[in-house]
PDB file of C-alpha atoms and ligand atoms in Angstrom:
ATOM      1  CA  MET L   1      -1.852   3.452  12.767  1.00  0.00           C
ATOM      2  CA  ILE L   2      -5.439   2.326  12.300  1.00  0.00           C
ATOM      3  CA  ALA L   3      -6.971  -0.815  10.561  1.00  0.00           C
ATOM      4  CA  GLY L   4      -4.910  -3.160  12.728  1.00  0.00           C
ATOM      5  CA  ASP L   5      -1.484  -4.390  13.377  1.00  0.00           C
ATOM      6  CA  ARG L   6      -1.485  -7.023  10.729  1.00  0.00           C
ATOM      7  CA  CYS L   7      -0.307  -6.312   7.133  1.00  0.00           C
ATOM      8  CA  THR L   8      -1.082  -8.109   3.868  1.00  0.00           C
ATOM      9  CA  ARG L   9       2.398  -7.021   2.384  1.00  0.00           C
ATOM     10  CA  ALA L  10       5.862  -7.983   3.516  1.00  0.00           C
ATOM     11  CA  CYS L  11       8.249  -5.094   2.933  1.00  0.00           C
ATOM     12  CA  GLY L  12      11.716  -6.106   3.953  1.00  0.00           C
ATOM     13  CA  PHE L  13      12.399  -3.092   5.879  1.00  0.00           C
ATOM     14  CA  CYS L  14       9.209  -2.995   8.048  1.00  0.00           C
ATOM     15  CA  ALA L  15       8.551  -4.676  11.574  1.00  0.00           C
ATOM     16  CA  VAL L  16       4.891  -4.893  11.164  1.00  0.00           C
ATOM     17  CA  SER L  17       3.679  -8.541  11.181  1.00  0.00           C
ATOM     18  CA  THR L  18       2.642 -10.064   7.746  1.00  0.00           C
ATOM     19  CA  ALA L  19      -0.525 -12.002   8.431  1.00  0.00           C
ATOM     20  CA  LYS L  20      -4.205 -12.367   7.742  1.00  0.00           C
ATOM     21  CA  PRO L  21      -5.778  -9.048   9.204  1.00  0.00           C
ATOM     22  CA  PHE L  22      -8.700  -9.136  11.618  1.00  0.00           C
ATOM     23  CA  ALA L  23     -11.893  -7.271  10.708  1.00  0.00           C
ATOM     24  CA  LEU L  24     -11.939  -3.611  10.837  1.00  0.00           C
ATOM     25  CA  GLU L  25     -13.183  -2.204  14.159  1.00  0.00           C
ATOM     26  CA  ALA L  26     -15.979   0.058  13.584  1.00  0.00           C
ATOM     27  CA  ASP L  27     -15.585   2.212  16.681  1.00  0.00           C
ATOM     28  CA  GLU L  28     -11.873   2.843  15.818  1.00  0.00           C
ATOM     29  CA  PRO L  29     -12.417   6.234  14.119  1.00  0.00           C
ATOM     30  CA  VAL L  30     -14.165   7.584  17.183  1.00  0.00           C
ATOM     31  CA  ARG L  31     -11.529   6.113  19.363  1.00  0.00           C
ATOM     32  CA  VAL L  32      -8.733   7.617  17.441  1.00  0.00           C
ATOM     33  CA  ALA L  33     -10.674  10.967  17.464  1.00  0.00           C
ATOM     34  CA  GLU L  34     -10.926  10.944  21.174  1.00  0.00           C
ATOM     35  CA  ALA L  35      -7.212  10.112  21.775  1.00  0.00           C
ATOM     36  CA  THR L  36      -6.246  13.226  19.450  1.00  0.00           C
ATOM     37  CA  ARG L  37      -8.531  15.296  21.476  1.00  0.00           C
ATOM     38  CA  ARG L  38      -7.178  14.025  24.766  1.00  0.00           C
ATOM     39  CA  LEU L  39      -3.705  14.686  23.503  1.00  0.00           C
ATOM     40  CA  ASN L  40      -4.632  18.117  22.201  1.00  0.00           C
ATOM     41  CA  LEU L  41      -2.998  17.513  18.841  1.00  0.00           C
ATOM     42  CA  ARG L  42      -2.779  20.390  16.325  1.00  0.00           C
ATOM     43  CA  HIS L  43      -1.502  18.045  13.718  1.00  0.00           C
ATOM     44  CA  VAL L  44      -1.977  14.257  13.321  1.00  0.00           C
ATOM     45  CA  VAL L  45      -0.652  11.700  11.027  1.00  0.00           C
ATOM     46  CA  ILE L  46      -2.958   8.797  10.319  1.00  0.00           C
ATOM     47  CA  THR L  47      -1.600   5.710   8.871  1.00  0.00           C
ATOM     48  CA  ALA L  48      -2.321   2.198   8.266  1.00  0.00           C
ATOM     49  CA  VAL L  49      -1.215  -1.262   7.406  1.00  0.00           C
ATOM     50  CA  ALA L  50      -1.926  -2.379   3.751  1.00  0.00           C
ATOM     51  CA  ARG L  51      -5.386  -3.866   3.661  1.00  0.00           C
ATOM     52  CA  ASP L  52      -5.451  -5.817   0.375  1.00  0.00           C
ATOM     53  CA  ASP L  53      -7.820  -8.039   1.850  1.00  0.00           C
ATOM     54  CA  LEU L  54     -10.478  -5.421   1.538  1.00  0.00           C
ATOM     55  CA  ALA L  55     -12.119  -4.361  -1.608  1.00  0.00           C
ATOM     56  CA  ASP L  56     -11.222  -0.529  -0.967  1.00  0.00           C
ATOM     57  CA  GLY L  57      -7.983  -1.215   0.611  1.00  0.00           C
ATOM     58  CA  GLY L  58      -9.357   0.437   3.851  1.00  0.00           C
ATOM     59  CA  ALA L  59      -9.982   3.754   2.223  1.00  0.00           C
ATOM     60  CA  GLU L  60     -13.392   4.061   3.705  1.00  0.00           C
ATOM     61  CA  HIS L  61     -11.971   3.595   7.135  1.00  0.00           C
ATOM     62  CA  PHE L  62      -9.398   6.232   6.572  1.00  0.00           C
ATOM     63  CA  ARG L  63     -12.404   8.579   5.353  1.00  0.00           C
ATOM     64  CA  GLN L  64     -14.345   7.828   8.506  1.00  0.00           C
ATOM     65  CA  THR L  65     -11.342   8.285  10.718  1.00  0.00           C
ATOM     66  CA  ILE L  66     -10.366  11.558   9.207  1.00  0.00           C
ATOM     67  CA  GLU L  67     -13.990  12.876   9.878  1.00  0.00           C
ATOM     68  CA  ALA L  68     -14.225  11.734  13.245  1.00  0.00           C
ATOM     69  CA  VAL L  69     -10.939  13.405  14.175  1.00  0.00           C
ATOM     70  CA  ARG L  70     -11.828  16.590  12.475  1.00  0.00           C
ATOM     71  CA  SER L  71     -15.149  16.622  14.196  1.00  0.00           C
ATOM     72  CA  ALA L  72     -13.433  16.290  17.424  1.00  0.00           C
ATOM     73  CA  ASN L  73     -10.567  18.673  16.971  1.00  0.00           C
ATOM     74  CA  PRO L  74     -11.798  21.782  14.946  1.00  0.00           C
ATOM     75  CA  GLY L  75      -8.693  23.367  13.284  1.00  0.00           C
ATOM     76  CA  ILE L  76      -6.538  20.268  13.374  1.00  0.00           C
ATOM     77  CA  ILE L  77      -4.225  19.455  10.395  1.00  0.00           C
ATOM     78  CA  VAL L  78      -4.887  16.186   9.180  1.00  0.00           C
ATOM     79  CA  GLU L  79      -1.961  14.311   7.270  1.00  0.00           C
ATOM     80  CA  VAL L  80      -2.621  10.677   5.959  1.00  0.00           C
ATOM     81  CA  LEU L  81       0.075   8.413   5.178  1.00  0.00           C
ATOM     82  CA  VAL L  82      -1.619   5.697   3.117  1.00  0.00           C
ATOM     83  CA  PRO L  83      -0.910   2.545   1.291  1.00  0.00           C
ATOM     84  CA  ASP L  84      -1.073   2.570  -2.440  1.00  0.00           C
ATOM     85  CA  PHE L  85      -4.689   1.166  -2.495  1.00  0.00           C
ATOM     86  CA  LEU L  86      -3.700  -0.661  -5.608  1.00  0.00           C
ATOM     87  CA  ASP L  87      -3.885   2.750  -7.300  1.00  0.00           C
ATOM     88  CA  ARG L  88      -7.883   2.422  -7.313  1.00  0.00           C
ATOM     89  CA  ASP L  89      -9.607   5.650  -8.247  1.00  0.00           C
ATOM     90  CA  GLU L  90     -12.401   5.073  -5.855  1.00  0.00           C
ATOM     91  CA  SER L  91     -10.283   4.506  -3.029  1.00  0.00           C
ATOM     92  CA  ILE L  92      -8.164   7.720  -3.444  1.00  0.00           C
ATOM     93  CA  ASP L  93     -11.495   9.647  -3.941  1.00  0.00           C
ATOM     94  CA  ALA L  94     -12.866   8.117  -0.608  1.00  0.00           C
ATOM     95  CA  VAL L  95      -9.828   9.343   1.232  1.00  0.00           C
ATOM     96  CA  LEU L  96      -9.876  12.782  -0.453  1.00  0.00           C
ATOM     97  CA  ALA L  97     -13.591  13.114   0.291  1.00  0.00           C
ATOM     98  CA  ALA L  98     -12.473  13.770   3.801  1.00  0.00           C
ATOM     99  CA  HIS L  99     -10.371  16.589   2.796  1.00  0.00           C
ATOM    100  CA  PRO L 100      -6.911  15.874   4.444  1.00  0.00           C
ATOM    101  CA  GLU L 101      -4.529  18.734   4.389  1.00  0.00           C
ATOM    102  CA  ILE L 102      -1.638  16.526   3.583  1.00  0.00           C
ATOM    103  CA  PHE L 103      -1.787  13.327   1.505  1.00  0.00           C
ATOM    104  CA  ASN L 104       1.379  11.274   1.986  1.00  0.00           C
ATOM    105  CA  HIS L 105       2.372   8.176   0.203  1.00  0.00           C
ATOM    106  CA  ASN L 106       5.829   6.889   0.623  1.00  0.00           C
ATOM    107  CA  LEU L 107       7.901   5.730  -2.492  1.00  0.00           C
ATOM    108  CA  GLU L 108      10.152   4.081   0.231  1.00  0.00           C
ATOM    109  CA  THR L 109      13.192   3.869  -2.058  1.00  0.00           C
ATOM    110  CA  VAL L 110      14.365   4.506  -5.736  1.00  0.00           C
ATOM    111  CA  ARG L 111      12.954   2.884  -8.833  1.00  0.00           C
ATOM    112  CA  ARG L 112      15.596   0.272  -9.241  1.00  0.00           C
ATOM    113  CA  LEU L 113      15.742  -0.895  -5.677  1.00  0.00           C
ATOM    114  CA  THR L 114      11.701  -1.203  -5.168  1.00  0.00           C
ATOM    115  CA  PRO L 115      11.322  -4.879  -6.061  1.00  0.00           C
ATOM    116  CA  ALA L 116      13.970  -5.757  -3.430  1.00  0.00           C
ATOM    117  CA  VAL L 117      12.825  -3.332  -0.785  1.00  0.00           C
ATOM    118  CA  ARG L 118       8.845  -3.187  -1.027  1.00  0.00           C
ATOM    119  CA  SER L 119       6.319  -6.005  -1.094  1.00  0.00           C
ATOM    120  CA  ARG L 120       3.926  -5.827  -4.049  1.00  0.00           C
ATOM    121  CA  ALA L 121       4.278  -2.072  -4.538  1.00  0.00           C
ATOM    122  CA  THR L 122       5.576  -0.645  -7.705  1.00  0.00           C
ATOM    123  CA  TYR L 123       7.384   2.715  -8.161  1.00  0.00           C
ATOM    124  CA  GLU L 124       5.284   3.696 -11.063  1.00  0.00           C
ATOM    125  CA  ARG L 125       1.905   2.812  -8.962  1.00  0.00           C
ATOM    126  CA  SER L 126       3.005   5.050  -5.993  1.00  0.00           C
ATOM    127  CA  LEU L 127       3.815   7.927  -8.382  1.00  0.00           C
ATOM    128  CA  SER L 128       0.677   7.519 -10.118  1.00  0.00           C
ATOM    129  CA  VAL L 129      -1.238   7.787  -6.747  1.00  0.00           C
ATOM    130  CA  LEU L 130       0.431  10.927  -5.970  1.00  0.00           C
ATOM    131  CA  ALA L 131      -0.080  12.404  -9.243  1.00  0.00           C
ATOM    132  CA  LYS L 132      -3.745  11.442  -9.221  1.00  0.00           C
ATOM    133  CA  VAL L 133      -4.193  13.206  -5.887  1.00  0.00           C
ATOM    134  CA  LYS L 134      -2.608  16.414  -7.077  1.00  0.00           C
ATOM    135  CA  ALA L 135      -4.580  16.349 -10.175  1.00  0.00           C
ATOM    136  CA  ARG L 136      -7.916  15.645  -8.570  1.00  0.00           C
ATOM    137  CA  ARG L 137      -7.296  18.763  -6.178  1.00  0.00           C
ATOM    138  CA  GLY L 138      -6.292  20.859  -8.899  1.00  0.00           C
ATOM    139  CA  GLY L 139      -2.821  21.286  -7.199  1.00  0.00           C
ATOM    140  CA  ARG L 140      -4.497  22.530  -3.948  1.00  0.00           C
ATOM    141  CA  ILE L 141      -3.385  19.919  -1.645  1.00  0.00           C
ATOM    142  CA  TYR L 142       0.086  18.871  -0.211  1.00  0.00           C
ATOM    143  CA  THR L 143       1.266  15.811  -1.365  1.00  0.00           C
ATOM    144  CA  LYS L 144       4.220  14.384   0.352  1.00  0.00           C
ATOM    145  CA  SER L 145       6.576  11.139   0.066  1.00  0.00           C
ATOM    146  CA  GLY L 146       9.417   9.549   1.817  1.00  0.00           C
ATOM    147  CA  LEU L 147      12.400   7.731   0.784  1.00  0.00           C
ATOM    148  CA  MET L 148      14.903   5.764   2.970  1.00  0.00           C
ATOM    149  CA  LEU L 149      18.508   6.470   1.803  1.00  0.00           C
ATOM    150  CA  GLY L 150      21.311   4.045   2.514  1.00  0.00           C
ATOM    151  CA  LEU L 151      19.985   0.979   0.780  1.00  0.00           C
ATOM    152  CA  GLY L 152      22.377   0.986  -2.192  1.00  0.00           C
ATOM    153  CA  GLU L 153      21.330   3.773  -4.332  1.00  0.00           C
ATOM    154  CA  ASN L 154      23.463   5.029  -7.059  1.00  0.00           C
ATOM    155  CA  GLY L 155      23.464   8.913  -6.896  1.00  0.00           C
ATOM    156  CA  GLY L 156      25.795   9.536  -9.620  1.00  0.00           C
ATOM    157  CA  GLY L 157      23.404  11.543 -11.563  1.00  0.00           C
ATOM    158  CA  SER L 158      24.016   9.441 -14.818  1.00  0.00           C
ATOM    159  CA  ARG L 159      21.255   8.105 -16.978  1.00  0.00           C
ATOM    160  CA  ASP L 160      21.684   4.752 -15.257  1.00  0.00           C
ATOM    161  CA  GLY L 161      21.803   6.267 -11.938  1.00  0.00           C
ATOM    162  CA  ASP L 162      18.810   6.362  -9.334  1.00  0.00           C
ATOM    163  CA  GLY L 163      18.378  10.282  -9.666  1.00  0.00           C
ATOM    164  CA  GLY L 164      19.902  13.404  -8.714  1.00  0.00           C
ATOM    165  CA  PHE L 165      17.861  13.575  -5.464  1.00  0.00           C
ATOM    166  CA  ALA L 166      20.127  11.109  -3.753  1.00  0.00           C
ATOM    167  CA  ARG L 167      23.344  12.826  -4.747  1.00  0.00           C
ATOM    168  CA  GLY L 168      25.301  13.883  -1.867  1.00  0.00           C
ATOM    169  CA  ALA L 169      23.243  12.070   0.556  1.00  0.00           C
ATOM    170  CA  VAL L 170      24.689   8.673   0.072  1.00  0.00           C
TER     171      VAL L 170
HETATM  172  S1  LIG C 201       2.783  -2.010   3.480  1.00  0.00           S
HETATM  173 FE1  LIG C 201       3.471  -0.614   5.071  1.00  0.00          FE
HETATM  174  S2  LIG C 201       2.899  -1.741   7.084  1.00  0.00           S
HETATM  175 FE2  LIG C 201       2.778  -3.129   5.487  1.00  0.00          FE
HETATM  176  S3  LIG C 201       4.838  -4.370   5.425  1.00  0.00           S
HETATM  177 FE3  LIG C 201       4.958  -2.605   3.892  1.00  0.00          FE
HETATM  178  S4  LIG C 201       5.758  -0.698   4.914  1.00  0.00           S
HETATM  179 FE4  LIG C 201       5.190  -2.377   6.630  1.00  0.00          FE
END
Protein backbone atom coordinates (compact mmCIF):
# COMPACT_ATOMS: atom_id res chain seq x y z
CA MET A 1 0.00 0.00 0.00
CA ILE A 2 1.54 3.23 -1.15
CA ALA A 3 0.93 6.91 -0.42
CA GLY A 4 0.97 6.56 3.33
CA ASP A 5 -1.13 4.98 6.03
CA ARG A 6 -3.53 7.87 6.54
CA CYS A 7 -6.67 8.06 4.44
CA THR A 8 -8.84 11.04 3.62
CA ARG A 9 -11.93 8.84 3.73
CA ALA A 10 -13.54 6.83 6.50
CA CYS A 11 -15.19 3.68 5.17
CA GLY A 12 -16.97 1.85 7.96
CA PHE A 13 -15.37 -1.55 7.28
CA CYS A 14 -11.80 -0.33 7.01
CA ALA A 15 -9.11 -0.26 9.70
CA VAL A 16 -6.96 2.37 8.00
CA SER A 17 -6.72 5.60 10.00
CA THR A 18 -8.61 8.65 8.81
CA ALA A 19 -6.35 11.64 9.27
CA LYS A 20 -4.60 14.38 7.37
CA PRO A 21 -2.04 12.50 5.26
CA PHE A 22 1.65 13.24 5.20
CA ALA A 23 3.33 14.40 2.01
CA LEU A 24 4.12 11.71 -0.53
CA GLU A 25 7.59 10.19 -0.25
CA ALA A 26 9.37 10.77 -3.54
CA ASP A 27 11.53 7.67 -3.17
CA GLU A 28 8.64 5.34 -2.41
CA PRO A 29 8.27 4.06 -5.99
CA VAL A 30 11.91 2.98 -6.04
CA ARG A 31 11.66 1.41 -2.60
CA VAL A 32 8.57 -0.56 -3.59
CA ALA A 33 10.31 -1.68 -6.74
CA GLU A 34 13.31 -2.87 -4.74
CA ALA A 35 11.04 -4.78 -2.36
CA THR A 36 9.29 -6.55 -5.22
CA ARG A 37 12.66 -7.43 -6.73
CA ARG A 38 14.00 -8.90 -3.50
CA LEU A 39 10.79 -10.87 -3.03
CA ASN A 40 11.08 -12.12 -6.60
CA LEU A 41 7.39 -11.42 -7.17
CA ARG A 42 5.81 -12.39 -10.46
CA HIS A 43 2.53 -10.63 -9.69
CA VAL A 44 2.16 -7.60 -7.49
CA VAL A 45 -0.91 -5.69 -6.34
CA ILE A 46 -0.27 -2.01 -5.72
CA THR A 47 -2.93 -0.21 -3.74
CA ALA A 48 -3.15 3.04 -1.82
CA VAL A 49 -5.20 5.02 0.59
CA ALA A 50 -7.54 7.61 -0.89
CA ARG A 51 -5.64 10.88 -1.26
CA ASP A 52 -8.38 13.41 -1.86
CA ASP A 53 -5.99 16.05 -0.54
CA LEU A 54 -3.95 15.77 -3.76
CA ALA A 55 -5.09 17.33 -7.01
CA ASP A 56 -4.64 14.04 -8.87
CA GLY A 57 -5.67 11.79 -6.00
CA GLY A 58 -2.22 10.22 -6.05
CA ALA A 59 -2.47 8.96 -9.63
CA GLU A 60 0.97 10.20 -10.66
CA HIS A 61 2.46 8.40 -7.67
CA PHE A 62 0.77 5.23 -8.88
CA ARG A 63 2.24 5.77 -12.35
CA GLN A 64 5.73 6.23 -11.00
CA THR A 65 5.44 3.17 -8.77
CA ILE A 66 4.18 0.95 -11.58
CA GLU A 67 6.99 2.07 -13.85
CA ALA A 68 9.64 1.56 -11.19
CA VAL A 69 8.31 -1.91 -10.35
CA ARG A 70 8.25 -2.91 -13.99
CA SER A 71 11.74 -1.59 -14.56
CA ALA A 72 13.10 -3.63 -11.65
CA ASN A 73 11.11 -6.77 -12.52
CA PRO A 74 10.85 -7.45 -16.26
CA GLY A 75 7.84 -9.60 -16.98
CA ILE A 76 6.08 -8.95 -13.70
CA ILE A 77 2.30 -8.67 -13.78
CA VAL A 78 1.18 -5.42 -12.21
CA GLU A 79 -2.28 -5.12 -10.76
CA VAL A 80 -3.43 -1.82 -9.32
CA LEU A 81 -6.20 -1.50 -6.79
CA VAL A 82 -7.01 2.17 -6.94
CA PRO A 83 -9.34 4.64 -5.23
CA ASP A 84 -11.96 6.29 -7.43
CA PHE A 85 -9.85 9.43 -8.06
CA LEU A 86 -13.21 11.23 -7.98
CA ASP A 87 -13.60 9.83 -11.51
CA ARG A 88 -11.12 12.36 -12.91
CA ASP A 89 -10.12 11.54 -16.47
CA GLU A 90 -6.58 12.85 -16.02
CA SER A 91 -5.99 10.61 -13.01
CA ILE A 92 -7.30 7.51 -14.74
CA ASP A 93 -5.15 8.30 -17.77
CA ALA A 94 -2.07 8.81 -15.60
CA VAL A 95 -2.40 5.32 -14.15
CA LEU A 96 -3.14 3.76 -17.53
CA ALA A 97 -0.07 5.46 -18.98
CA ALA A 98 2.03 2.98 -17.01
CA HIS A 99 0.15 0.04 -18.58
CA PRO A 100 -0.89 -2.03 -15.59
CA GLU A 101 -2.07 -5.47 -16.68
CA ILE A 102 -5.02 -5.41 -14.27
CA PHE A 103 -6.99 -2.34 -13.19
CA ASN A 104 -8.88 -3.13 -10.02
CA HIS A 105 -11.31 -0.82 -8.29
CA ASN A 106 -13.58 -2.18 -5.62
CA LEU A 107 -17.29 -1.47 -5.51
CA GLU A 108 -17.16 -2.91 -1.98
CA THR A 109 -20.92 -3.44 -1.74
CA VAL A 110 -24.18 -3.25 -3.60
CA ARG A 111 -25.66 0.08 -4.72
CA ARG A 112 -28.25 0.30 -1.93
CA LEU A 113 -25.74 -0.23 0.85
CA THR A 114 -23.02 1.99 -0.56
CA PRO A 115 -23.90 5.14 1.42
CA ALA A 116 -23.76 3.20 4.69
CA VAL A 117 -20.62 1.23 3.89
CA ARG A 118 -18.36 3.56 1.91
CA SER A 119 -17.18 7.06 2.61
CA ARG A 120 -17.67 9.69 -0.11
CA ALA A 121 -17.60 7.03 -2.82
CA THR A 122 -20.67 6.37 -4.91
CA TYR A 123 -21.67 3.21 -6.71
CA GLU A 124 -22.17 5.06 -9.99
CA ARG A 125 -18.81 6.78 -9.81
CA SER A 126 -17.03 3.50 -9.28
CA LEU A 127 -18.84 1.93 -12.21
CA SER A 128 -17.87 4.94 -14.28
CA VAL A 129 -14.18 4.53 -13.41
CA LEU A 130 -14.21 0.90 -14.48
CA ALA A 131 -16.12 1.66 -17.66
CA LYS A 132 -13.72 4.46 -18.61
CA VAL A 133 -10.72 2.19 -18.15
CA LYS A 134 -12.23 -0.50 -20.34
CA ALA A 135 -13.20 2.02 -23.01
CA ARG A 136 -9.81 3.76 -23.06
CA ARG A 137 -8.04 0.47 -23.67
CA GLY A 138 -10.57 -0.68 -26.24
CA GLY A 139 -11.36 -3.61 -23.97
CA ARG A 140 -7.72 -4.76 -23.98
CA ILE A 141 -7.18 -4.59 -20.24
CA TYR A 142 -8.45 -6.66 -17.38
CA THR A 143 -10.73 -4.68 -15.12
CA LYS A 144 -11.60 -6.14 -11.78
CA SER A 145 -13.72 -5.33 -8.78
CA GLY A 146 -14.48 -6.76 -5.37
CA LEU A 147 -17.58 -6.78 -3.22
CA MET A 148 -18.00 -7.89 0.37
CA LEU A 149 -21.02 -10.05 1.04
CA GLY A 150 -22.90 -10.39 4.28
CA LEU A 151 -23.56 -6.71 4.87
CA GLY A 152 -27.32 -7.00 4.41
CA GLU A 153 -27.79 -7.65 0.71
CA ASN A 154 -31.14 -8.69 -0.65
CA GLY A 155 -30.30 -11.28 -3.25
CA GLY A 156 -33.87 -12.17 -4.13
CA GLY A 157 -33.47 -11.10 -7.73
CA SER A 158 -36.52 -8.85 -7.78
CA ARG A 159 -36.36 -5.41 -9.37
CA ASP A 160 -36.01 -4.00 -5.87
CA GLY A 161 -33.28 -6.44 -4.91
CA ASP A 162 -29.55 -5.89 -4.95
CA GLY A 163 -28.83 -7.93 -8.03
CA GLY A 164 -28.61 -11.54 -9.02
CA PHE A 165 -24.86 -11.75 -8.44
CA ALA A 166 -25.52 -11.97 -4.71
CA ARG A 167 -28.11 -14.70 -5.01
CA GLY A 168 -27.14 -17.90 -3.27
CA ALA A 169 -24.19 -16.28 -1.57
CA VAL A 170 -26.05 -14.61 1.25
S1 LIG B 1 -10.88 4.75 0.86
FE1 LIG B 1 -9.85 2.73 1.10
S2 LIG B 1 -8.23 3.02 2.63
FE2 LIG B 1 -9.63 4.77 2.79
S3 LIG B 1 -11.08 4.23 4.43
FE3 LIG B 1 -12.04 3.60 2.45
S4 LIG B 1 -11.38 1.44 2.13
FE4 LIG B 1 -10.05 2.33 3.75
